[in-house]
Amino acid sequence: MNPPLLHVRLLGGFRLVREDGAPLVERWSRPGARTLVKLLALAPDHALHREQIMAVCWPHAELRAALGSLRVALHTARHALEPELPPRGASAYLTGDGELLRLAPDTVRVDVDEAEALARRALNGGGRRELTGALDALTAELLPEDRYAPWAEPARERLAHRRADLRRALAEYRRPQGGGAVRAEADAARVRLDWALHLDRAGRYGEALTVAREALHTYQRQGLRDAAALAAARLAEVLGRGRDADEALAVLAAHQPGSDTPDDIRAAHHMARSAVLSYRGRYAEALAAARAAESCAGAARGTGSPVLLARSLAQQTVCLGLSGLADEAAGPAESALAPAEESGDRALLATVLSVLRETERRAGRHGEALAYGRRALALAEQAGRPTATAFERANLAELHLLRGERADAQRLALASVELAEPFGGTALAFALTALARVRGGPAPKEARRLLERAGRCAADGGHLQAIDEVRSAWAEVVQARHALR
């Protein structure tokens, strides 16, 4: 008798379903066993060498201990998939082939495989219904409980590209001649622009740049001035995060809004200019641009106005704080909270709460700062923003350190470094700086080593605030060393 098919669901969260309806365990006694099944489900041909699994699940363990953990996890996983499996019985679903472990191809089905197959068929000559169905199948997030796990990132990127391909194909499907063709091309550019924002928030800046440039070139070619101004704003903000501030400002200058451009696009353009200028340390100019954005956002009507209003007010707070005008920063920060909450944008609300956290910290109200910071961290995690999450963890670590809570500070700083590591640049610079501050007392040599690396990351990112933060931490280390003499 053939065993019933086992369906492994990864989209929308990990879960298992057997076609015979047999109840499977909800809670796994060994987290490593659950991760083992996820790794195999994502692997090519659903097979991995045992050492690859050990490297992910028990990276710091001695070989003997890792082998023991793998044996226990393998036993746990097999019995989770087949509760009726005898103690020494052969699994119908999770098999061994020498040093390879695999999910049996005849008895296991993985939803990601099925969704990707749908997408390939739809993109290879499918119609609107097939494209829509394929996109629906890929809509749910891959393993949201493992959102920041490095081992899941290649699959996340692959699925993100596939979604983008489907969206472009839908926007361009059956493109008519003449004016209809122009509209279809503009629709495709708008999809790209929305996708660029998602990529930017996910910390995938290189991809965001490529997609935003494509959208801008489309609007330029069509002579759509207002749409080009909005695309230029999106592109400039991504450029400004790195070492390309001059190019970002040139893009904005080349695509200025006109006198009749809608207020929300004018606000977005001012906001992009403010962000780029603040990254370069030109805070007075950045403040003026943020105030201009606030004025346009206040005049705008439509769904975009709460977002732009909250962003412009939060940006003013950042500029005032970095200019040494902390007393003036509290007002805009508090005013930003209501429109941020109204917008329903978790990423934006996290940003505003982060600004409020810093305002409270500068005022010496560390308890209030912690409350804002914890909310900001939770929202950044929910919004799927890894670099923002790493930044919030680093700042919370420093707050705990100020309160003398070194164990909490170290836990958060280490988590920040781990999350920021794949992104490097500015995100990693802030994380390493926080860890260096935590380690500065008990391990000054390690703190200096961390700051040396943080300095290189900050220079690579070209973010002036990160560079200044590293310098400030260096000064603290030097001062502490002199105090011990």
Coordinates of C-alpha atoms in Angstrom, one line a residue:
M1 CA 0.0 0.0 0.0
N2 CA 1.4 3.4 -1.0
P3 CA 1.8 6.0 1.7
P4 CA -0.4 9.1 1.6
L5 CA 1.1 12.2 0.0
L6 CA 2.6 14.7 2.5
H7 CA 2.2 18.4 1.6
V8 CA 4.8 20.7 3.0
R9 CA 3.5 24.3 3.1
L10 CA 6.1 27.1 3.3
L11 CA 4.1 30.1 1.9
G12 CA 2.3 31.8 4.7
G13 CA 4.0 29.8 7.4
F14 CA 5.3 26.3 7.9
R15 CA 2.7 23.5 8.2
L16 CA 2.2 19.9 7.1
V17 CA -0.8 18.2 5.7
R18 CA -1.2 14.5 4.9
E19 CA -3.8 13.4 2.4
D20 CA -5.1 10.7 4.7
G21 CA -6.0 13.4 7.2
A22 CA -3.8 11.9 9.9
P23 CA -3.2 14.5 12.7
L24 CA 0.4 15.7 12.8
V25 CA 2.2 17.4 15.6
E26 CA 1.6 21.2 16.0
R27 CA 4.6 21.8 18.3
W28 CA 7.9 20.2 17.6
S29 CA 10.0 19.2 20.6
R30 CA 13.2 20.0 18.8
P31 CA 13.4 23.3 16.8
G32 CA 16.4 21.9 14.9
A33 CA 14.1 19.1 13.5
R34 CA 11.6 21.6 12.2
T35 CA 14.5 23.6 10.6
L36 CA 15.8 20.5 9.0
V37 CA 12.6 19.8 7.2
K38 CA 12.4 23.5 6.0
L39 CA 16.0 23.3 4.7
L40 CA 15.2 20.2 2.7
A41 CA 12.0 21.7 1.4
L42 CA 13.9 24.7 0.0
A43 CA 16.9 22.8 -1.3
P44 CA 17.4 21.9 -4.9
D45 CA 15.9 18.4 -5.5
H46 CA 15.0 18.6 -1.7
A47 CA 18.3 17.0 -0.8
L48 CA 21.2 18.3 1.3
H49 CA 24.5 16.9 2.7
R50 CA 24.4 16.2 6.4
E51 CA 27.3 18.7 6.9
Q52 CA 25.3 21.5 5.2
I53 CA 22.4 20.9 7.7
M54 CA 24.8 20.9 10.7
A55 CA 26.4 24.1 9.5
V56 CA 23.0 25.9 9.5
C57 CA 21.4 24.3 12.6
W58 CA 24.4 24.0 14.9
P59 CA 27.1 26.3 13.5
H60 CA 29.1 26.7 16.7
A61 CA 29.0 23.1 18.0
E62 CA 31.9 20.6 18.0
L63 CA 31.6 18.0 15.2
R64 CA 30.7 15.2 17.6
A65 CA 28.0 17.3 19.3
A66 CA 26.6 18.4 16.0
L67 CA 26.4 14.8 14.7
G68 CA 24.5 13.9 17.9
S69 CA 22.1 16.8 17.5
L70 CA 21.5 15.8 13.9
R71 CA 20.6 12.3 14.8
V72 CA 18.1 13.5 17.4
A73 CA 16.6 16.0 15.0
L74 CA 16.3 13.5 12.3
H75 CA 14.5 11.0 14.6
T76 CA 12.2 13.8 15.8
A77 CA 11.4 15.0 12.2
R78 CA 10.7 11.5 10.9
H79 CA 8.2 10.8 13.8
A80 CA 6.7 14.3 13.3
L81 CA 6.0 13.5 9.7
E82 CA 4.8 9.9 10.5
P83 CA 3.6 9.6 14.1
E84 CA 2.8 5.9 13.4
L85 CA 6.4 5.1 12.3
P86 CA 7.9 2.2 14.3
P87 CA 11.0 3.0 16.4
R88 CA 13.4 1.6 13.8
G89 CA 11.1 1.9 10.8
A90 CA 12.1 3.4 7.4
S91 CA 10.4 6.8 6.8
A92 CA 8.3 7.2 3.7
Y93 CA 9.0 10.9 3.6
L94 CA 12.5 11.7 5.0
T95 CA 15.1 9.3 3.7
G96 CA 18.9 8.9 3.7
D97 CA 21.2 8.3 0.8
G98 CA 24.7 7.9 2.2
E99 CA 25.6 11.4 3.4
L100 CA 22.6 13.0 1.7
L101 CA 19.2 13.5 3.4
R102 CA 16.2 14.1 1.2
L103 CA 12.5 14.5 1.1
A104 CA 11.2 11.5 -0.9
P105 CA 10.1 12.8 -4.4
D106 CA 7.3 10.3 -4.8
T107 CA 5.6 11.0 -1.5
V108 CA 6.3 14.7 -0.7
R109 CA 4.9 17.8 -2.4
V110 CA 6.1 21.3 -1.5
D111 CA 3.8 24.3 -2.2
V112 CA 6.7 26.5 -3.4
D113 CA 7.5 24.0 -6.2
E114 CA 3.9 24.0 -7.3
A115 CA 3.6 27.8 -7.2
E116 CA 6.8 28.3 -9.2
A117 CA 5.6 25.7 -11.8
L118 CA 2.4 27.7 -12.1
A119 CA 4.4 30.9 -12.6
R120 CA 6.6 29.4 -15.3
R121 CA 3.6 28.1 -17.3
A122 CA 1.8 31.4 -17.0
L123 CA 4.9 33.4 -18.1
N124 CA 5.4 31.0 -21.0
G125 CA 2.4 32.0 -23.0
G126 CA -0.3 32.0 -20.4
G127 CA -3.2 34.5 -20.5
R128 CA -4.5 37.0 -17.9
R129 CA -6.3 34.4 -15.9
E130 CA -3.2 32.2 -15.7
L131 CA -0.9 35.1 -14.7
T132 CA -3.4 36.2 -12.0
G133 CA -3.7 32.7 -10.6
A134 CA 0.1 32.3 -10.5
L135 CA 0.5 35.6 -8.7
D136 CA -2.1 34.7 -6.2
A137 CA -0.3 31.4 -5.5
L138 CA 2.9 33.3 -4.7
T139 CA 1.3 36.1 -2.7
A140 CA 1.8 34.7 0.8
E141 CA 5.2 35.4 2.5
L142 CA 7.7 32.6 2.5
L143 CA 8.2 31.3 6.1
P144 CA 7.3 34.6 7.9
E145 CA 8.5 33.0 11.2
D146 CA 12.0 32.8 9.6
R147 CA 11.9 36.2 8.0
Y148 CA 15.5 37.1 8.7
A149 CA 17.1 33.6 8.5
P150 CA 20.0 33.8 6.0
W151 CA 19.4 30.3 4.8
A152 CA 15.9 31.3 3.5
E153 CA 17.1 34.5 1.7
P154 CA 18.0 32.9 -1.7
A155 CA 14.5 31.4 -2.0
R156 CA 13.0 34.7 -0.9
E157 CA 14.9 36.6 -3.6
R158 CA 14.0 34.0 -6.2
L159 CA 10.3 34.3 -5.4
A160 CA 10.4 38.1 -5.3
H161 CA 11.8 38.1 -8.8
R162 CA 9.1 35.7 -9.9
R163 CA 6.4 37.9 -8.4
A164 CA 7.9 41.0 -10.2
D165 CA 7.9 39.1 -13.5
L166 CA 4.3 38.2 -13.1
R167 CA 3.3 41.7 -12.2
R168 CA 5.1 43.1 -15.2
A169 CA 3.5 40.5 -17.4
L170 CA 0.0 41.4 -16.1
A171 CA 0.6 45.1 -16.7
E172 CA 1.8 44.5 -20.2
Y173 CA -0.6 41.7 -21.1
R174 CA -2.2 42.0 -24.6
R175 CA -0.8 45.5 -25.0
P176 CA -3.0 47.3 -27.6
Q177 CA -1.7 49.7 -30.2
G178 CA -1.6 53.5 -29.9
G179 CA -2.7 55.2 -26.7
G180 CA -3.6 51.8 -25.1
A181 CA 0.0 50.7 -25.5
V182 CA 1.2 53.8 -23.8
R183 CA -1.2 53.3 -20.9
A184 CA -0.1 49.6 -20.6
E185 CA 3.6 50.6 -20.5
A186 CA 2.8 53.3 -17.9
D187 CA 1.0 50.7 -15.8
A188 CA 4.0 48.4 -16.0
A189 CA 6.2 51.3 -14.8
R190 CA 3.9 52.0 -11.9
V191 CA 4.2 48.3 -10.9
R192 CA 8.0 48.7 -11.0
L193 CA 7.9 51.8 -8.9
D194 CA 5.8 50.1 -6.2
W195 CA 8.2 47.1 -6.3
A196 CA 11.2 49.4 -5.9
L197 CA 9.7 50.8 -2.7
H198 CA 9.3 47.2 -1.4
L199 CA 12.9 46.3 -2.3
D200 CA 14.2 49.5 -0.7
R201 CA 12.4 48.7 2.6
A202 CA 13.7 45.1 2.5
G203 CA 17.3 46.5 2.3
R204 CA 17.8 45.2 -1.2
Y205 CA 19.1 48.5 -2.5
G206 CA 20.8 47.3 -5.7
E207 CA 17.6 45.7 -7.0
A208 CA 15.6 48.7 -5.9
L209 CA 17.9 51.0 -7.9
T210 CA 17.6 48.9 -11.1
V211 CA 13.8 48.7 -10.9
A212 CA 13.4 52.5 -10.1
R213 CA 15.7 53.4 -13.0
E214 CA 13.5 51.2 -15.3
A215 CA 10.4 53.1 -14.2
L216 CA 12.0 56.5 -14.6
H217 CA 13.2 55.7 -18.1
T218 CA 9.7 54.6 -19.1
Y219 CA 8.2 57.8 -17.9
Q220 CA 10.9 59.8 -19.6
R221 CA 10.3 58.1 -22.9
Q222 CA 6.6 58.7 -22.6
G223 CA 7.1 62.4 -21.7
L224 CA 5.1 61.9 -18.4
R225 CA 6.7 64.7 -16.4
D226 CA 4.8 64.3 -13.1
A227 CA 5.3 60.5 -13.1
A228 CA 9.0 61.0 -13.8
A229 CA 9.3 63.4 -10.9
L230 CA 7.8 60.8 -8.6
A231 CA 10.1 58.1 -10.0
A232 CA 13.1 60.4 -9.6
A233 CA 12.2 61.0 -5.9
R234 CA 12.1 57.2 -5.3
L235 CA 15.3 56.7 -7.2
A236 CA 17.1 59.5 -5.4
E237 CA 16.2 58.2 -1.9
V238 CA 17.8 54.9 -2.7
L239 CA 20.9 56.5 -4.3
G240 CA 21.3 58.8 -1.3
R241 CA 21.6 55.8 1.1
G242 CA 25.0 55.0 -0.4
R243 CA 27.8 57.1 -1.8
D244 CA 25.7 58.5 -4.7
A245 CA 24.4 61.7 -3.2
D246 CA 25.6 63.8 -6.1
E247 CA 23.8 61.5 -8.6
A248 CA 20.7 61.6 -6.4
L249 CA 20.6 65.4 -6.4
A250 CA 21.3 65.5 -10.1
V251 CA 18.4 63.1 -10.7
L252 CA 16.1 65.4 -8.7
A253 CA 17.3 68.5 -10.5
A254 CA 16.7 66.9 -13.9
H255 CA 13.1 66.0 -13.0
Q256 CA 11.7 68.9 -11.1
P257 CA 7.9 69.1 -10.5
G258 CA 6.1 71.8 -12.5
S259 CA 3.9 74.5 -11.1
D260 CA 0.8 72.4 -11.9
T261 CA 2.2 69.1 -10.5
P262 CA 0.0 67.5 -7.9
D263 CA 0.9 68.4 -4.3
D264 CA 1.6 64.8 -3.2
I265 CA 4.3 64.4 -5.9
R266 CA 5.8 67.8 -5.0
A267 CA 5.9 66.6 -1.4
A268 CA 7.6 63.4 -2.3
H269 CA 10.2 65.3 -4.3
H270 CA 11.0 67.7 -1.4
M271 CA 11.2 64.7 0.9
A272 CA 13.7 62.9 -1.3
R273 CA 15.8 66.0 -1.4
S274 CA 15.6 66.4 2.4
A275 CA 16.7 62.7 2.9
V276 CA 19.6 63.0 0.6
L277 CA 20.8 66.2 2.1
S278 CA 20.5 64.9 5.6
Y279 CA 22.6 61.8 4.7
R280 CA 25.3 64.3 3.6
G281 CA 25.2 66.3 6.8
R282 CA 23.6 69.3 5.2
Y283 CA 21.0 69.6 7.9
A284 CA 19.8 73.2 7.5
E285 CA 19.0 72.6 3.8
A286 CA 17.5 69.2 4.6
L287 CA 15.2 70.9 7.3
A288 CA 14.1 73.5 4.7
A289 CA 13.2 70.8 2.2
A290 CA 11.3 68.8 4.9
R291 CA 9.3 71.9 5.8
A292 CA 8.5 72.4 2.1
A293 CA 7.4 68.8 2.0
E294 CA 5.1 69.3 5.0
S295 CA 3.5 72.3 3.3
C296 CA 2.8 70.3 0.1
A297 CA 1.6 67.3 2.1
G298 CA -0.8 69.5 4.0
A299 CA -2.2 70.9 0.8
A300 CA -2.5 67.4 -0.8
R301 CA -5.8 65.5 -0.8
G302 CA -5.9 61.8 -1.1
T303 CA -4.5 58.6 0.5
G304 CA -0.9 59.7 0.2
S305 CA -1.2 62.8 2.4
P306 CA -1.0 61.2 5.9
V307 CA 2.1 59.3 4.8
L308 CA 3.9 62.3 3.4
L309 CA 2.8 64.5 6.3
A310 CA 4.2 62.0 8.9
R311 CA 7.4 61.5 6.9
S312 CA 8.0 65.3 6.6
L313 CA 7.5 65.9 10.3
A314 CA 9.7 63.0 11.3
Q315 CA 12.4 64.2 9.0
Q316 CA 12.3 67.7 10.5
T317 CA 12.8 66.1 13.9
V318 CA 15.9 64.2 12.6
C319 CA 17.4 67.3 11.1
L320 CA 16.7 69.4 14.2
G321 CA 18.2 66.8 16.5
L322 CA 21.3 66.3 14.4
S323 CA 21.7 70.1 14.2
G324 CA 21.9 70.2 18.0
L325 CA 18.4 71.8 18.3
A326 CA 16.9 69.0 20.4
D327 CA 14.5 71.3 22.2
E328 CA 12.8 72.2 18.9
A329 CA 12.7 68.6 17.8
A330 CA 10.0 67.3 20.1
G331 CA 7.1 69.3 18.5
P332 CA 7.4 67.9 15.0
A333 CA 8.0 64.4 16.3
E334 CA 4.8 64.4 18.4
S335 CA 2.9 65.9 15.5
A336 CA 4.1 63.1 13.2
L337 CA 2.5 60.3 15.3
A338 CA -1.2 60.8 14.5
P339 CA -0.8 60.9 10.7
A340 CA 1.6 57.9 10.9
E341 CA -1.0 55.9 12.8
E342 CA -3.7 57.1 10.4
S343 CA -1.7 55.9 7.4
G344 CA -1.8 52.3 8.4
D345 CA 1.8 52.0 7.2
R346 CA 3.7 49.9 9.7
A347 CA 7.1 50.8 8.3
L348 CA 6.3 54.5 8.5
L349 CA 4.9 54.2 12.0
A350 CA 8.1 52.4 13.0
T351 CA 10.2 55.2 11.7
V352 CA 8.1 57.8 13.6
L353 CA 8.4 55.8 16.8
S354 CA 12.1 55.5 16.2
V355 CA 12.4 59.3 16.0
L356 CA 10.3 59.7 19.2
R357 CA 12.6 57.2 20.9
E358 CA 15.6 59.2 20.0
T359 CA 13.9 62.4 21.2
E360 CA 13.2 60.9 24.6
R361 CA 16.7 59.5 24.9
R362 CA 18.2 62.9 24.3
A363 CA 16.0 64.4 26.9
G364 CA 17.2 61.8 29.4
R365 CA 13.9 60.0 29.7
H366 CA 15.2 56.5 29.1
G367 CA 12.1 54.6 30.2
E368 CA 9.9 56.5 27.7
A369 CA 12.6 56.0 25.1
L370 CA 12.5 52.2 25.7
A371 CA 8.8 52.1 25.3
Y372 CA 8.9 53.9 22.0
G373 CA 11.9 51.8 20.9
R374 CA 10.2 48.5 21.6
R375 CA 7.1 49.5 19.6
A376 CA 9.4 50.6 16.8
L377 CA 11.2 47.3 16.8
A378 CA 8.0 45.3 16.8
L379 CA 6.7 47.2 13.8
A380 CA 9.9 47.1 11.9
E381 CA 9.9 43.3 12.3
Q382 CA 6.3 43.0 11.2
A383 CA 6.9 45.2 8.2
G384 CA 9.7 43.0 7.1
R385 CA 12.5 45.6 7.2
P386 CA 15.7 43.9 8.2
T387 CA 18.0 46.9 8.2
A388 CA 15.5 49.0 10.2
T389 CA 15.1 46.1 12.6
A390 CA 18.8 45.8 13.1
F391 CA 19.0 49.6 13.7
E392 CA 16.2 49.5 16.3
R393 CA 18.0 46.6 18.1
A394 CA 21.2 48.5 18.2
N395 CA 19.5 51.6 19.7
L396 CA 17.6 49.5 22.2
A397 CA 20.9 47.9 23.2
E398 CA 22.4 51.3 23.9
L399 CA 19.4 52.3 25.9
H400 CA 19.7 49.2 28.1
L401 CA 23.4 50.0 28.5
L402 CA 22.6 53.5 29.7
R403 CA 20.2 51.9 32.3
G404 CA 23.0 49.6 33.5
E405 CA 21.2 46.5 32.0
R406 CA 24.3 45.0 30.3
A407 CA 22.9 41.5 29.7
D408 CA 19.9 42.9 27.8
A409 CA 22.2 45.3 26.0
Q410 CA 24.5 42.5 24.9
R411 CA 21.7 40.3 23.7
L412 CA 20.2 43.0 21.5
A413 CA 23.6 44.2 20.2
L414 CA 24.5 40.6 19.1
A415 CA 21.1 40.1 17.5
S416 CA 21.6 43.4 15.6
V417 CA 25.0 42.4 14.3
E418 CA 23.7 39.0 13.2
L419 CA 20.8 40.6 11.3
A420 CA 22.9 43.4 9.7
E421 CA 25.8 41.2 8.7
P422 CA 24.5 40.2 5.2
F423 CA 23.7 43.9 4.4
G424 CA 27.0 45.5 5.5
G425 CA 27.4 49.2 5.1
T426 CA 25.5 51.6 7.3
A427 CA 23.3 49.0 8.9
L428 CA 26.3 46.9 10.1
A429 CA 28.2 50.1 11.1
F430 CA 25.5 51.0 13.6
A431 CA 25.2 47.4 14.9
L432 CA 28.9 47.0 15.4
T433 CA 29.1 50.4 17.1
A434 CA 26.4 49.4 19.6
L435 CA 28.2 46.1 20.3
A436 CA 31.5 47.9 20.8
R437 CA 29.9 50.2 23.4
V438 CA 28.5 47.2 25.2
R439 CA 31.8 45.3 25.2
G440 CA 33.9 48.5 25.9
G441 CA 34.0 48.0 29.6
P442 CA 34.8 44.2 30.0
A443 CA 36.7 43.8 26.7
P444 CA 38.3 47.0 25.4
K445 CA 40.5 45.3 22.8
E446 CA 37.4 43.6 21.3
A447 CA 35.6 47.0 21.3
R448 CA 38.5 48.6 19.4
R449 CA 38.4 45.7 16.9
L450 CA 34.7 46.1 16.4
L451 CA 35.0 49.9 15.9
E452 CA 37.7 49.5 13.3
R453 CA 35.3 47.3 11.3
A454 CA 32.4 49.6 12.0
G455 CA 34.5 52.5 10.6
R456 CA 35.1 50.6 7.4
C457 CA 31.4 49.8 7.1
A458 CA 30.4 53.4 7.7
A459 CA 32.8 54.6 5.1
D460 CA 31.5 52.0 2.6
G461 CA 27.9 53.1 3.3
G462 CA 28.8 56.8 3.0
H463 CA 26.3 57.7 5.7
L464 CA 27.6 60.7 7.6
Q465 CA 25.6 60.0 10.7
A466 CA 27.0 56.5 10.9
I467 CA 30.5 57.9 10.4
D468 CA 29.9 60.4 13.2
E469 CA 28.5 57.7 15.5
V470 CA 31.7 55.5 15.1
R471 CA 33.9 58.5 15.8
S472 CA 31.9 59.3 18.9
A473 CA 32.2 55.7 20.1
W474 CA 36.0 55.8 19.5
A475 CA 36.2 58.9 21.7
E476 CA 34.3 57.1 24.4
V477 CA 36.7 54.2 24.3
V478 CA 39.8 56.5 24.4
Q479 CA 38.2 58.4 27.3
A480 CA 37.5 55.2 29.2
R481 CA 41.1 54.0 28.7
H482 CA 42.5 57.3 30.0
A483 CA 40.2 57.1 33.0
L484 CA 41.8 53.7 34.0
R485 CA 45.3 55.1 34.0

